[in-house]
Each structure stands twice: as structure tokens, then as C-alpha cells.
Short mmCIF file of C-alpha atoms in Angstrom, two decimals:
data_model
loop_
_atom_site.label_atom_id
_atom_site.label_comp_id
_atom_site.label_asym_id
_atom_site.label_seq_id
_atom_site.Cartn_x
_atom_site.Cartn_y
_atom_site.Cartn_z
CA UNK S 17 0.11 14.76 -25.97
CA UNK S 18 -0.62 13.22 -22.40
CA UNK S 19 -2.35 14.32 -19.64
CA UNK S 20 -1.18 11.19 -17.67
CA UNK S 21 1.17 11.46 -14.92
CA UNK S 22 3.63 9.23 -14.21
CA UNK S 23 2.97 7.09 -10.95
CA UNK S 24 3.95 8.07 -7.90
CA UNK S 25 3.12 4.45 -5.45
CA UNK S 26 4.68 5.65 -2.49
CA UNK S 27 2.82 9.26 -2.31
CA UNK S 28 0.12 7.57 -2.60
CA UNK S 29 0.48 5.06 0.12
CA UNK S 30 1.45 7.98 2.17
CA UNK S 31 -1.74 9.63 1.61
CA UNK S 32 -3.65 7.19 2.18
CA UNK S 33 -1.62 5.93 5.13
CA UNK S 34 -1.84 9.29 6.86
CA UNK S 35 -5.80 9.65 6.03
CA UNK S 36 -6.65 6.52 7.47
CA UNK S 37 -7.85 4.56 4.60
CA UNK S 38 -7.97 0.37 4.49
CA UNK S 39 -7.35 -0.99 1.71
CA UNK S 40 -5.76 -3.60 -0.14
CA UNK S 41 -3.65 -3.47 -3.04
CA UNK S 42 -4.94 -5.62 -6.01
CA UNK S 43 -3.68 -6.02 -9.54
CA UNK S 44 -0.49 -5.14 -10.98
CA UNK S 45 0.62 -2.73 -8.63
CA UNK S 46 -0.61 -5.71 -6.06
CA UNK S 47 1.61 -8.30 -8.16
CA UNK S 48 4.48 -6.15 -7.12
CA UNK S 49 4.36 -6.49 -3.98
CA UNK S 50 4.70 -9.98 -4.25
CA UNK S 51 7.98 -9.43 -6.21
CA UNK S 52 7.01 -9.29 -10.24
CA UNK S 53 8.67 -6.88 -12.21
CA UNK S 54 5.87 -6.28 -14.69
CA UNK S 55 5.24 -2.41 -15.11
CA UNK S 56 1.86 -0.94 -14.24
CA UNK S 57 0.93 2.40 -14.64
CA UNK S 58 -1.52 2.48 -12.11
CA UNK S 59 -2.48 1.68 -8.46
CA UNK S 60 -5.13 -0.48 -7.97
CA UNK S 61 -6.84 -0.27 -4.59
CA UNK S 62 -9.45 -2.07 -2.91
CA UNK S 63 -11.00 -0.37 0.20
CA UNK S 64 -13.15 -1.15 2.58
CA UNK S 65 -16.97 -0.18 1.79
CA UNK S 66 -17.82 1.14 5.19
CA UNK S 67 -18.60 4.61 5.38
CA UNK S 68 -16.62 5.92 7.29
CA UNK S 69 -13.69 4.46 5.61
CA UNK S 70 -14.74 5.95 2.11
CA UNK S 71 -15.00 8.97 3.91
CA UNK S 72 -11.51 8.77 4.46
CA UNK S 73 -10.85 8.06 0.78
CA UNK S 74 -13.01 10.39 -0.65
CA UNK S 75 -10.69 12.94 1.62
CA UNK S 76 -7.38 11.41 0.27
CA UNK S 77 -8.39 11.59 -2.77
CA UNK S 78 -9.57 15.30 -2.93
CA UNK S 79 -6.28 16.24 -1.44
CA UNK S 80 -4.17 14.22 -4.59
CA UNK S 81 -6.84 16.36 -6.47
CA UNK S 82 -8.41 13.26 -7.89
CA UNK S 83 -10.60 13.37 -10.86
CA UNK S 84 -12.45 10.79 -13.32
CA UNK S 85 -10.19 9.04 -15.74
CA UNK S 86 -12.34 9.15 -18.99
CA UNK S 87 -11.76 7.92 -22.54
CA UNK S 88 -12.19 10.96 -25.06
CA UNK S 89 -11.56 13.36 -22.57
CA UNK S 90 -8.40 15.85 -21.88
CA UNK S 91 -7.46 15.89 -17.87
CA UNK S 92 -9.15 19.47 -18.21
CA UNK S 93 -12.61 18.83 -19.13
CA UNK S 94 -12.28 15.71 -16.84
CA UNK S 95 -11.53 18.36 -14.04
CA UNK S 96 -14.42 20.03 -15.07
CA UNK S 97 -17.00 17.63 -14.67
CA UNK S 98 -19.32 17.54 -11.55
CA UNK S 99 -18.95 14.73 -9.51
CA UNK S 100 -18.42 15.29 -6.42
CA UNK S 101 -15.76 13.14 -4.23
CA UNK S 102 -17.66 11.81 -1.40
CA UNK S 103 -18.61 8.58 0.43
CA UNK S 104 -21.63 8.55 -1.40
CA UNK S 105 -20.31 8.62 -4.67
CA UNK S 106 -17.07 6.23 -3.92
CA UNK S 107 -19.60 3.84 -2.63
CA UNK S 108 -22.01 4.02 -6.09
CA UNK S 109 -19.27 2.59 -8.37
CA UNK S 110 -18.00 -0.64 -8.90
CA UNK S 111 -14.81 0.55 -10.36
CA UNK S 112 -13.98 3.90 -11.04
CA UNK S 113 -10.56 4.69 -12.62
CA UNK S 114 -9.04 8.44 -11.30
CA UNK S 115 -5.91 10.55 -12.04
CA UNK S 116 -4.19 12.17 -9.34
CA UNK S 117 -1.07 14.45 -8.82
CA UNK S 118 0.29 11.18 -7.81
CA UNK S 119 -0.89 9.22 -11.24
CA UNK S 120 -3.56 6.93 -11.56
CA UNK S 121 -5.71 5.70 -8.96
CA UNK S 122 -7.99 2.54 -9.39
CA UNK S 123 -10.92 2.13 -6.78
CA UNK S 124 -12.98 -1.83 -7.25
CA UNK S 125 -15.46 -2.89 -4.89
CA UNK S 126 -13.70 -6.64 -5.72
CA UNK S 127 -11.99 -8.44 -7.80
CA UNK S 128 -13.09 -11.75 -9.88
CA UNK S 129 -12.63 -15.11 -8.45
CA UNK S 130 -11.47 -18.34 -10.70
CA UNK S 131 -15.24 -19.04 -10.93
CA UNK S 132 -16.67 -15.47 -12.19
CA UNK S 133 -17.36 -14.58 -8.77
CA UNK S 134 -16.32 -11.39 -6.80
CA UNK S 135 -14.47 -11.14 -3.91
CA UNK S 136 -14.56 -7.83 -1.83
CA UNK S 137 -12.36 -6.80 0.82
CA UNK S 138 -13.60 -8.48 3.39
CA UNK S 139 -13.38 -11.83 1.71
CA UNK S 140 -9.59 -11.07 0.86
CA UNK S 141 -8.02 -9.23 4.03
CA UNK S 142 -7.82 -12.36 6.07
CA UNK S 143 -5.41 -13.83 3.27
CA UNK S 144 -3.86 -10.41 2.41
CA UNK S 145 -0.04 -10.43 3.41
CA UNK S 146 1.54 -7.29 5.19
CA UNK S 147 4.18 -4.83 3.37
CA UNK S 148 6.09 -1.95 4.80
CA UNK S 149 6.26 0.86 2.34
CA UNK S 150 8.01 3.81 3.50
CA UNK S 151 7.45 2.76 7.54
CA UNK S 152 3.36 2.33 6.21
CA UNK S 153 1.73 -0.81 6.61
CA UNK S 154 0.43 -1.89 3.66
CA UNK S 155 -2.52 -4.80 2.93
CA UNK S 156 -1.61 -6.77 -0.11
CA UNK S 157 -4.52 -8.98 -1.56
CA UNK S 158 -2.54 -12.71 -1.94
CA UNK S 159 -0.91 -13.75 -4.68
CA UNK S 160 -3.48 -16.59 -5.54
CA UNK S 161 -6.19 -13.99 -5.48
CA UNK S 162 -4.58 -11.51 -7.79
CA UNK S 163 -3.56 -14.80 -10.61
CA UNK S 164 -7.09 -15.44 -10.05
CA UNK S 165 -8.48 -12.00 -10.63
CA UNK S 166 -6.54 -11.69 -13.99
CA UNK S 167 -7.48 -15.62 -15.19
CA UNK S 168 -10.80 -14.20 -15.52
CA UNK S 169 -10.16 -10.72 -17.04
CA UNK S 170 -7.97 -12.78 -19.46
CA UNK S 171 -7.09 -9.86 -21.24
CA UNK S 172 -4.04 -9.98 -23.11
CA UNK S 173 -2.20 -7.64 -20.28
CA UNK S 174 -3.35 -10.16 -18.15
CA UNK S 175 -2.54 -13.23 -20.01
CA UNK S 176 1.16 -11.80 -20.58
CA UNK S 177 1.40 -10.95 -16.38
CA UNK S 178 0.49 -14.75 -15.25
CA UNK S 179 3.93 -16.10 -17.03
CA UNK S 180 5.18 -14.16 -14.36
CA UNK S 181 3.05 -14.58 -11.99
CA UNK S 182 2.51 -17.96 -12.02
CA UNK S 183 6.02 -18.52 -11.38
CA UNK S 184 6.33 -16.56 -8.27
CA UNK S 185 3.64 -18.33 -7.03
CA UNK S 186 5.69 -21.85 -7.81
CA UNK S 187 8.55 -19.89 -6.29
CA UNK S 188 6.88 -18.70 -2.80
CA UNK S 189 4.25 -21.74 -2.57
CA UNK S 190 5.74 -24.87 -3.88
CA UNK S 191 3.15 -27.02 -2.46
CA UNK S 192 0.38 -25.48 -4.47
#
């Protein structure tokens, strides 16, 4: 048995849309965006670290009724653990991984560059590209980024997505 529920992309970009909340969309669900058809089964966001902006998260996220994502535990003792949502705590954590009502919900500070660097969201938005979803801007970290992000996980997932991605990026950017 599962406690996972199935993802729900645009409720969640609704959400977070109507709360306020900048943020780029990184990883597979990013990948997406830029046309692969690789499954993910979660949303991998990349806000903005100011406070007030993770004030708006930590607000979206209580009303999705967020709570940690943790190996070895049912959704129900997850539930029951206290940690608050708050700026505070959003702003703590590197990566935290979350379930929602609208599936899972992956918060990074940044994402690796080619050379084991990180790049946060202010390093990426000026190369993000812009996606409507459901009459919602939406802040999509580039393509280049993202390949580069999962060249250095180089996890098999990973390994398997860059086939695709790769080609896209032949596809869209033929000069690089």
C-alpha cells in the first residue's frame, strides 16, 4: 500500500499562482515544460529565498496540507510530526521533499551546475523561459540548466532523462 498521491501539476501551479509564490520549475517536471515526455512523479520547485516569498510558500503549502516526505514512514505518522510550515523552516533546508493533496512537492535552494556548483534562483531566472499553465505564468529554469543539474546527479533516472533531453536541446538550440 501507498500513501502517495498521484500528481496534480496544474493545482499546484494554481496554488501557488494565486498565493503569490516565485519560483521556478526545475527537474523533471521542469524538463516538461520544455517538451520531454519523461514521467515524473513530482514537482520540483525552486523559489525565491526572500522572506517574504517563503512566507507565501509556507502559506501554499499549508493550504495543499503539505507534510514531510520521509523514508520509513506512513503519510500518517509523517502528518504527525512537528514541524511547523513557516518561512523559517522553508528557509533552513536545502531540499526538503513534501506530499500534498496535490502529490509531491520538491522545494531546493538550487540546483548543481556542470562544475559541482549550485545555482539558486537568482542565478537561473534571468535564463528561465516563460510558460502559461492554465492562464498562470509560469518560470521554467532553461533547458541547459536542468541537463546540467542532472549531469551531476548522474543518477540512473537522470542518466536515462538526458537521451531525451539532450535531444530537445539539439532540437530547440542547434547552434549549441
Amino acid at each position: 500500500m501507498t500513501d502517495e498521491t498521484l500528481l496534480d501539476r496544474d493545482r499546484l501551479i494554481e496554488c501557488l499562482g494565486r498565493f503569490g509564490v516565485e519560483y521556478l520549475l526545475v527537474g523533471g517536471i521542469g524538463a516538461q515544460m520544455h517538451g520531454a515526455v519523461r514521467p515524473t512523479s513530482d514537482f520540483d520547485s525552486l523559489p525565491a529565498t526572500s522572506k517574504d516569498n517563503l512566507d507565501r510558500l509556507a502559506g501554499a503549502m499549508r493550504e495543499l496540507n503539505a507534510r514531510l516526505r520521509v523514508e520509513g514512514l506512513t503519510d500518517e505518522e509523517a502528518r504527525a510530526l512537528p514541524l511547523p510550515i513557516d518561512a523559517e523552516t522553508l528557509g533552513r533546508m536545502d531540499i526538503s521533499t513534501w506530499r500534498t493533496d496535490a502529490g509531491d512537492l520538491d522545494v531546493l535552494t538550487a540546483i548543481p551546475t556542470r562544475d559541482g556548483g549550485r545555482a539558486a534562483y537568482d542565478d537561473l531566472i534571468r535564463r528561465a523561459k516563460q510558460v502559461e499553465v492554465g492562464g498562470i505564468a509560469v518560470s521554467v529554469a532553461a533547458l541547459p540548466d536542468i541537463i546540467a543539474s542532472k549531469e551531476w546527479a548522474d543518477r540512473p533516472k537522470d542518466r536515462e532523462a538526458l537521451v531525451e533531453l539532450r535531444e530537445l536541446q539539439k532540437r530547440t538550440q542547434p547552434d549549441r
